[in-house]
Amino acid sequence: MYNILIVEDDLTIANTLKAHLLKWGYNVEYVKDFKNVTEKFNEHKPHIVLLDVMLPFFNGFHWCNEIRKISKVPIMFVSSASDNMNIVMAMNMGGDDFIVKPFDLNVLTAKIGALLRRAYSLQEYIHEIEYNGVLLNLNDTTLTYNDTKIELTKNDYRIMQLLMDNIGKVVSREEIMQHLWESDQFIDDNTLTVNITRLRKKLSEIGLDNFIKTKKGMGYMVG
């Protein structure tokens, strides 16, 4: 199920969009606090953002720029500000599409589906995973942060890949052990602890303290 975040200050429009998209099986939330759009973004972890241009406090271009600092998620501008300058600005700020109000809900739904297909149906061709400036290169198993690249061991890489594929979710020790050794049996539990400790030390040396968080009695997570 794809998550959609609506950033629209007209609650009538926001509720109409939410009700319509829920019928199509999407998980939909909309922003209520327009001073903290990125906070809601990080909480909901959307696969696509529907973003108005004219908003309270800061406009949509500002929030598009803020989102682009932490994510490559598709952003569709939905606005009545449809002059060419606004459309060009939206695309230059990192937007992926622009639909003009008033619009047909079925056209909007089709555009959302097309964006999602382009963004997520070719996952097998993705060669890197990025989160908060941390870039995991899937081709050469390196990790880059603040222009510093480090080499990862096979186990380092497998741990980072699993955790960064599950941003914001706790991954159990058993799942990590299964991923590393294709078995959660006959492996000393301390072996995983040693691997995590070594990886954390390597991350700390490039300024990534506490990038991997421990959830006591549950496992580990990033995000």
Short mmCIF file of N, CA and C in Angstrom, two decimals, residues 60-200:
data_model
loop_
_atom_site.label_atom_id
_atom_site.label_comp_id
_atom_site.label_asym_id
_atom_site.label_seq_id
_atom_site.Cartn_x
_atom_site.Cartn_y
_atom_site.Cartn_z
N GLY A 60 4.72 26.40 -1.07
CA GLY A 60 5.03 25.03 -1.47
C GLY A 60 6.45 24.86 -2.00
N PHE A 61 7.00 25.91 -2.62
CA PHE A 61 8.36 25.82 -3.13
C PHE A 61 9.35 25.61 -1.98
N HIS A 62 9.10 26.31 -0.87
CA HIS A 62 9.95 26.14 0.32
C HIS A 62 9.92 24.71 0.81
N TRP A 63 8.71 24.14 0.92
CA TRP A 63 8.61 22.79 1.47
C TRP A 63 9.12 21.74 0.49
N CYS A 64 8.98 22.02 -0.80
CA CYS A 64 9.56 21.11 -1.80
C CYS A 64 11.08 21.06 -1.62
N ASN A 65 11.68 22.22 -1.43
CA ASN A 65 13.12 22.30 -1.22
C ASN A 65 13.54 21.57 0.05
N GLU A 66 12.75 21.72 1.13
CA GLU A 66 13.06 21.05 2.40
C GLU A 66 12.96 19.53 2.27
N ILE A 67 11.93 19.07 1.57
CA ILE A 67 11.75 17.63 1.37
C ILE A 67 12.90 17.07 0.52
N ARG A 68 13.31 17.84 -0.48
CA ARG A 68 14.38 17.38 -1.37
C ARG A 68 15.72 17.23 -0.63
N LYS A 69 15.86 17.89 0.50
CA LYS A 69 17.09 17.76 1.30
C LYS A 69 17.19 16.37 1.93
N ILE A 70 16.05 15.70 2.10
CA ILE A 70 16.06 14.42 2.81
C ILE A 70 15.47 13.27 2.00
N SER A 71 14.88 13.55 0.85
CA SER A 71 14.20 12.47 0.13
C SER A 71 14.06 12.78 -1.36
N LYS A 72 14.01 11.71 -2.16
CA LYS A 72 13.77 11.83 -3.60
C LYS A 72 12.34 11.41 -3.95
N VAL A 73 11.47 11.35 -2.95
CA VAL A 73 10.08 10.93 -3.16
C VAL A 73 9.41 11.81 -4.22
N PRO A 74 8.56 11.24 -5.09
CA PRO A 74 7.86 12.05 -6.09
C PRO A 74 7.00 13.13 -5.44
N ILE A 75 7.06 14.34 -6.02
CA ILE A 75 6.27 15.47 -5.53
C ILE A 75 5.42 16.00 -6.69
N MET A 76 4.11 16.02 -6.49
CA MET A 76 3.20 16.58 -7.49
C MET A 76 2.60 17.88 -6.95
N PHE A 77 2.85 18.99 -7.63
CA PHE A 77 2.24 20.25 -7.24
C PHE A 77 0.79 20.26 -7.71
N VAL A 78 -0.10 20.67 -6.79
CA VAL A 78 -1.53 20.77 -7.09
C VAL A 78 -1.94 22.20 -6.74
N SER A 79 -2.16 23.03 -7.75
CA SER A 79 -2.33 24.45 -7.46
C SER A 79 -3.16 25.17 -8.50
N SER A 80 -3.81 26.27 -8.06
CA SER A 80 -4.51 27.14 -9.00
C SER A 80 -3.56 28.20 -9.55
N ALA A 81 -2.37 28.30 -8.96
CA ALA A 81 -1.34 29.22 -9.44
C ALA A 81 -0.67 28.59 -10.65
N SER A 82 -1.35 28.70 -11.80
CA SER A 82 -0.99 27.88 -12.96
C SER A 82 -0.23 28.62 -14.04
N ASP A 83 0.23 29.85 -13.76
CA ASP A 83 0.99 30.56 -14.79
C ASP A 83 2.31 29.84 -15.04
N ASN A 84 2.88 30.09 -16.19
CA ASN A 84 4.10 29.37 -16.59
C ASN A 84 5.24 29.53 -15.59
N MET A 85 5.36 30.71 -14.99
CA MET A 85 6.44 30.93 -14.04
C MET A 85 6.35 29.99 -12.84
N ASN A 86 5.14 29.80 -12.32
CA ASN A 86 4.96 28.89 -11.18
C ASN A 86 5.24 27.44 -11.57
N ILE A 87 4.83 27.06 -12.77
CA ILE A 87 5.07 25.69 -13.22
C ILE A 87 6.57 25.45 -13.40
N VAL A 88 7.26 26.41 -14.01
CA VAL A 88 8.71 26.29 -14.19
C VAL A 88 9.41 26.25 -12.84
N MET A 89 8.99 27.13 -11.93
CA MET A 89 9.58 27.16 -10.58
C MET A 89 9.37 25.82 -9.87
N ALA A 90 8.18 25.26 -10.00
CA ALA A 90 7.88 23.97 -9.35
C ALA A 90 8.81 22.87 -9.85
N MET A 91 9.02 22.83 -11.16
CA MET A 91 9.89 21.80 -11.73
C MET A 91 11.35 22.04 -11.34
N ASN A 92 11.76 23.30 -11.34
CA ASN A 92 13.15 23.61 -10.98
C ASN A 92 13.45 23.35 -9.52
N MET A 93 12.43 23.42 -8.66
CA MET A 93 12.63 23.18 -7.23
C MET A 93 12.64 21.70 -6.89
N GLY A 94 12.36 20.85 -7.89
CA GLY A 94 12.40 19.41 -7.64
C GLY A 94 11.07 18.71 -7.76
N GLY A 95 10.04 19.44 -8.23
CA GLY A 95 8.74 18.81 -8.45
C GLY A 95 8.78 17.86 -9.63
N ASP A 96 7.91 16.87 -9.62
CA ASP A 96 7.86 15.86 -10.69
C ASP A 96 6.68 16.05 -11.63
N ASP A 97 5.65 16.76 -11.17
CA ASP A 97 4.48 16.99 -12.02
C ASP A 97 3.71 18.17 -11.45
N PHE A 98 2.78 18.70 -12.24
CA PHE A 98 1.99 19.87 -11.84
C PHE A 98 0.59 19.68 -12.40
N ILE A 99 -0.41 19.74 -11.54
CA ILE A 99 -1.80 19.65 -12.00
C ILE A 99 -2.54 20.90 -11.51
N VAL A 100 -3.33 21.47 -12.40
CA VAL A 100 -3.96 22.76 -12.14
C VAL A 100 -5.36 22.58 -11.55
N LYS A 101 -5.65 23.34 -10.48
CA LYS A 101 -7.01 23.39 -9.94
C LYS A 101 -7.87 24.31 -10.81
N PRO A 102 -9.15 24.01 -10.98
CA PRO A 102 -9.82 22.76 -10.56
C PRO A 102 -9.45 21.63 -11.50
N PHE A 103 -9.46 20.43 -10.99
CA PHE A 103 -9.04 19.27 -11.78
C PHE A 103 -10.05 18.14 -11.61
N ASP A 104 -10.01 17.21 -12.54
CA ASP A 104 -10.84 16.01 -12.47
C ASP A 104 -10.14 15.01 -11.56
N LEU A 105 -10.84 14.47 -10.58
CA LEU A 105 -10.23 13.53 -9.64
C LEU A 105 -9.68 12.30 -10.33
N ASN A 106 -10.33 11.87 -11.42
CA ASN A 106 -9.84 10.69 -12.13
C ASN A 106 -8.53 10.98 -12.86
N VAL A 107 -8.39 12.22 -13.35
CA VAL A 107 -7.13 12.62 -13.99
C VAL A 107 -6.02 12.65 -12.95
N LEU A 108 -6.32 13.22 -11.79
CA LEU A 108 -5.33 13.26 -10.71
C LEU A 108 -4.91 11.84 -10.31
N THR A 109 -5.87 10.95 -10.18
CA THR A 109 -5.58 9.56 -9.79
C THR A 109 -4.68 8.89 -10.83
N ALA A 110 -4.97 9.13 -12.10
CA ALA A 110 -4.15 8.55 -13.17
C ALA A 110 -2.73 9.08 -13.11
N LYS A 111 -2.58 10.39 -12.86
CA LYS A 111 -1.26 10.99 -12.77
C LYS A 111 -0.49 10.42 -11.57
N ILE A 112 -1.17 10.24 -10.45
CA ILE A 112 -0.53 9.66 -9.27
C ILE A 112 -0.04 8.25 -9.58
N GLY A 113 -0.90 7.45 -10.22
CA GLY A 113 -0.52 6.09 -10.58
C GLY A 113 0.70 6.05 -11.49
N ALA A 114 0.74 6.97 -12.47
CA ALA A 114 1.86 7.02 -13.40
C ALA A 114 3.16 7.38 -12.68
N LEU A 115 3.08 8.37 -11.77
CA LEU A 115 4.27 8.77 -11.01
C LEU A 115 4.78 7.63 -10.14
N LEU A 116 3.87 6.93 -9.50
CA LEU A 116 4.26 5.82 -8.63
C LEU A 116 4.89 4.69 -9.43
N ARG A 117 4.34 4.40 -10.60
CA ARG A 117 4.92 3.35 -11.43
C ARG A 117 6.34 3.70 -11.86
N ARG A 118 6.51 4.96 -12.28
CA ARG A 118 7.85 5.38 -12.71
C ARG A 118 8.84 5.34 -11.56
N ALA A 119 8.37 5.71 -10.38
CA ALA A 119 9.28 5.82 -9.23
C ALA A 119 9.60 4.48 -8.59
N TYR A 120 8.63 3.55 -8.58
CA TYR A 120 8.80 2.36 -7.76
C TYR A 120 8.74 1.03 -8.50
N SER A 121 8.28 1.00 -9.74
CA SER A 121 8.17 -0.29 -10.42
C SER A 121 9.51 -0.75 -10.98
N LEU A 122 10.50 0.14 -11.01
CA LEU A 122 11.83 -0.23 -11.53
C LEU A 122 12.85 -0.27 -10.40
N GLN A 123 12.41 -0.72 -9.24
CA GLN A 123 13.30 -0.77 -8.08
C GLN A 123 14.56 -1.58 -8.34
N GLU A 124 14.45 -2.61 -9.20
CA GLU A 124 15.62 -3.46 -9.43
C GLU A 124 16.75 -2.72 -10.11
N TYR A 125 16.44 -1.54 -10.70
CA TYR A 125 17.48 -0.77 -11.37
C TYR A 125 18.10 0.30 -10.46
N ILE A 126 17.61 0.39 -9.23
CA ILE A 126 18.16 1.37 -8.29
C ILE A 126 19.51 0.88 -7.79
N HIS A 127 20.49 1.76 -7.81
CA HIS A 127 21.84 1.37 -7.44
C HIS A 127 22.32 2.01 -6.14
N GLU A 128 21.44 2.73 -5.48
CA GLU A 128 21.84 3.35 -4.22
C GLU A 128 20.62 3.58 -3.35
N ILE A 129 20.88 3.65 -2.04
CA ILE A 129 19.83 3.99 -1.08
C ILE A 129 20.33 5.22 -0.33
N GLU A 130 19.47 6.25 -0.21
CA GLU A 130 19.88 7.48 0.45
C GLU A 130 18.93 7.82 1.58
N TYR A 131 19.49 8.26 2.71
CA TYR A 131 18.66 8.71 3.83
C TYR A 131 19.45 9.75 4.63
N ASN A 132 18.87 10.94 4.75
CA ASN A 132 19.48 12.03 5.54
C ASN A 132 20.94 12.26 5.21
N GLY A 133 21.27 12.25 3.93
CA GLY A 133 22.63 12.52 3.52
C GLY A 133 23.56 11.32 3.52
N VAL A 134 23.05 10.18 4.00
CA VAL A 134 23.85 8.94 4.00
C VAL A 134 23.52 8.17 2.74
N LEU A 135 24.53 7.84 1.96
CA LEU A 135 24.33 7.17 0.67
C LEU A 135 24.99 5.79 0.69
N LEU A 136 24.17 4.76 0.55
CA LEU A 136 24.67 3.39 0.47
C LEU A 136 24.71 2.99 -0.99
N ASN A 137 25.89 2.75 -1.52
CA ASN A 137 26.06 2.37 -2.92
C ASN A 137 25.94 0.86 -3.04
N LEU A 138 24.94 0.41 -3.79
CA LEU A 138 24.67 -1.02 -3.89
C LEU A 138 25.59 -1.72 -4.89
N ASN A 139 26.32 -0.94 -5.67
CA ASN A 139 27.22 -1.55 -6.66
C ASN A 139 28.56 -1.94 -6.06
N ASP A 140 29.15 -1.02 -5.28
CA ASP A 140 30.49 -1.31 -4.76
C ASP A 140 30.52 -1.44 -3.24
N THR A 141 29.33 -1.55 -2.61
CA THR A 141 29.19 -1.75 -1.16
C THR A 141 29.98 -0.73 -0.35
N THR A 142 29.92 0.54 -0.79
CA THR A 142 30.52 1.61 0.00
C THR A 142 29.42 2.48 0.59
N LEU A 143 29.80 3.28 1.57
CA LEU A 143 28.87 4.21 2.20
C LEU A 143 29.51 5.59 2.20
N THR A 144 28.73 6.61 1.81
CA THR A 144 29.25 7.97 1.73
C THR A 144 28.42 8.90 2.60
N TYR A 145 29.13 9.76 3.35
CA TYR A 145 28.47 10.76 4.18
C TYR A 145 29.37 11.99 4.25
N ASN A 146 28.81 13.17 3.96
CA ASN A 146 29.59 14.42 3.97
C ASN A 146 30.86 14.30 3.14
N ASP A 147 30.73 13.74 1.94
CA ASP A 147 31.84 13.60 0.99
C ASP A 147 32.94 12.64 1.47
N THR A 148 32.66 11.90 2.53
CA THR A 148 33.61 10.88 3.00
C THR A 148 33.07 9.50 2.67
N LYS A 149 33.86 8.71 1.94
CA LYS A 149 33.43 7.37 1.55
C LYS A 149 34.19 6.33 2.37
N ILE A 150 33.46 5.32 2.86
CA ILE A 150 34.10 4.24 3.60
C ILE A 150 33.75 2.90 2.95
N GLU A 151 34.68 1.97 3.05
CA GLU A 151 34.45 0.62 2.56
C GLU A 151 33.72 -0.19 3.62
N LEU A 152 32.77 -0.99 3.19
CA LEU A 152 32.03 -1.85 4.11
C LEU A 152 32.39 -3.31 3.87
N THR A 153 32.46 -4.07 4.96
CA THR A 153 32.62 -5.51 4.81
C THR A 153 31.30 -6.10 4.32
N LYS A 154 31.32 -7.36 3.96
CA LYS A 154 30.10 -8.00 3.48
C LYS A 154 28.99 -7.91 4.54
N ASN A 155 29.33 -8.17 5.78
CA ASN A 155 28.31 -8.12 6.83
C ASN A 155 27.87 -6.69 7.13
N ASP A 156 28.84 -5.73 7.11
CA ASP A 156 28.48 -4.31 7.27
C ASP A 156 27.42 -3.93 6.25
N TYR A 157 27.72 -4.27 5.01
CA TYR A 157 26.86 -3.90 3.89
C TYR A 157 25.47 -4.54 4.03
N ARG A 158 25.43 -5.81 4.37
CA ARG A 158 24.14 -6.49 4.48
C ARG A 158 23.30 -5.90 5.61
N ILE A 159 23.94 -5.54 6.70
CA ILE A 159 23.21 -4.93 7.82
C ILE A 159 22.66 -3.57 7.40
N MET A 160 23.52 -2.73 6.77
CA MET A 160 23.09 -1.40 6.35
C MET A 160 21.97 -1.48 5.31
N GLN A 161 22.10 -2.41 4.38
CA GLN A 161 21.07 -2.54 3.34
C GLN A 161 19.72 -2.91 3.95
N LEU A 162 19.73 -3.85 4.87
CA LEU A 162 18.49 -4.28 5.50
C LEU A 162 17.85 -3.15 6.31
N LEU A 163 18.67 -2.45 7.09
CA LEU A 163 18.14 -1.37 7.93
C LEU A 163 17.66 -0.19 7.08
N MET A 164 18.41 0.15 6.02
CA MET A 164 18.02 1.30 5.19
C MET A 164 16.87 0.97 4.24
N ASP A 165 16.63 -0.31 4.01
CA ASP A 165 15.44 -0.73 3.27
C ASP A 165 14.20 -0.65 4.14
N ASN A 166 14.42 -0.51 5.46
CA ASN A 166 13.31 -0.48 6.41
C ASN A 166 13.39 0.76 7.30
N ILE A 167 13.62 1.92 6.66
CA ILE A 167 13.74 3.18 7.40
C ILE A 167 12.53 3.39 8.30
N GLY A 168 12.80 3.70 9.57
CA GLY A 168 11.72 3.97 10.51
C GLY A 168 11.07 2.75 11.11
N LYS A 169 11.52 1.57 10.71
CA LYS A 169 10.96 0.34 11.24
C LYS A 169 12.02 -0.43 12.03
N VAL A 170 11.58 -1.09 13.09
CA VAL A 170 12.49 -1.90 13.88
C VAL A 170 12.70 -3.24 13.18
N VAL A 171 13.96 -3.62 12.99
CA VAL A 171 14.30 -4.92 12.40
C VAL A 171 14.83 -5.81 13.52
N SER A 172 14.22 -6.96 13.71
CA SER A 172 14.59 -7.83 14.82
C SER A 172 15.97 -8.43 14.63
N ARG A 173 16.60 -8.81 15.74
CA ARG A 173 17.90 -9.46 15.68
C ARG A 173 17.80 -10.75 14.87
N GLU A 174 16.70 -11.46 15.04
CA GLU A 174 16.53 -12.73 14.32
C GLU A 174 16.50 -12.50 12.81
N GLU A 175 15.81 -11.42 12.38
CA GLU A 175 15.72 -11.12 10.96
C GLU A 175 17.09 -10.74 10.39
N ILE A 176 17.86 -9.97 11.18
CA ILE A 176 19.20 -9.59 10.72
C ILE A 176 20.10 -10.82 10.62
N MET A 177 20.02 -11.70 11.60
CA MET A 177 20.84 -12.92 11.58
C MET A 177 20.47 -13.79 10.40
N GLN A 178 19.18 -13.89 10.12
CA GLN A 178 18.73 -14.66 8.96
C GLN A 178 19.28 -14.06 7.67
N HIS A 179 19.27 -12.72 7.61
CA HIS A 179 19.77 -12.01 6.42
C HIS A 179 21.28 -12.19 6.24
N LEU A 180 22.00 -12.22 7.36
CA LEU A 180 23.46 -12.34 7.29
C LEU A 180 23.92 -13.76 7.00
N TRP A 181 23.33 -14.71 7.72
CA TRP A 181 23.84 -16.07 7.66
C TRP A 181 22.85 -17.09 7.11
N GLU A 182 21.68 -16.57 6.63
CA GLU A 182 20.63 -17.42 6.08
C GLU A 182 20.18 -18.49 7.06
N SER A 183 20.33 -18.14 8.32
CA SER A 183 19.89 -19.05 9.39
C SER A 183 19.91 -18.27 10.70
N ASP A 184 18.92 -18.52 11.55
CA ASP A 184 18.96 -17.93 12.88
C ASP A 184 19.28 -19.00 13.92
N GLN A 185 19.77 -20.14 13.45
CA GLN A 185 20.14 -21.24 14.34
C GLN A 185 21.64 -21.46 14.32
N PHE A 186 22.15 -21.96 15.41
CA PHE A 186 23.56 -22.33 15.55
C PHE A 186 24.51 -21.13 15.38
N ILE A 187 23.96 -19.91 15.52
CA ILE A 187 24.79 -18.72 15.49
C ILE A 187 24.80 -18.11 16.89
N ASP A 188 25.99 -17.88 17.42
CA ASP A 188 26.11 -17.26 18.73
C ASP A 188 25.53 -15.85 18.67
N ASP A 189 24.61 -15.54 19.56
CA ASP A 189 23.95 -14.24 19.55
C ASP A 189 24.96 -13.11 19.67
N ASN A 190 26.07 -13.36 20.37
CA ASN A 190 27.09 -12.33 20.53
C ASN A 190 27.77 -11.98 19.21
N THR A 191 27.73 -12.89 18.24
CA THR A 191 28.35 -12.63 16.95
C THR A 191 27.69 -11.44 16.27
N LEU A 192 26.37 -11.36 16.36
CA LEU A 192 25.66 -10.21 15.77
C LEU A 192 26.03 -8.94 16.52
N THR A 193 26.08 -9.00 17.84
CA THR A 193 26.44 -7.83 18.64
C THR A 193 27.80 -7.30 18.25
N VAL A 194 28.75 -8.20 18.04
CA VAL A 194 30.10 -7.80 17.62
C VAL A 194 30.05 -7.10 16.26
N ASN A 195 29.27 -7.65 15.33
CA ASN A 195 29.15 -7.05 14.00
C ASN A 195 28.53 -5.65 14.07
N ILE A 196 27.48 -5.51 14.87
CA ILE A 196 26.82 -4.20 15.02
C ILE A 196 27.78 -3.20 15.66
N THR A 197 28.51 -3.64 16.69
CA THR A 197 29.45 -2.75 17.39
C THR A 197 30.54 -2.25 16.44
N ARG A 198 31.10 -3.15 15.64
CA ARG A 198 32.14 -2.76 14.69
C ARG A 198 31.60 -1.79 13.64
N LEU A 199 30.40 -2.05 13.16
CA LEU A 199 29.79 -1.17 12.16
C LEU A 199 29.52 0.21 12.75
N ARG A 200 29.00 0.26 13.98
CA ARG A 200 28.73 1.54 14.62
C ARG A 200 30.02 2.36 14.81
#
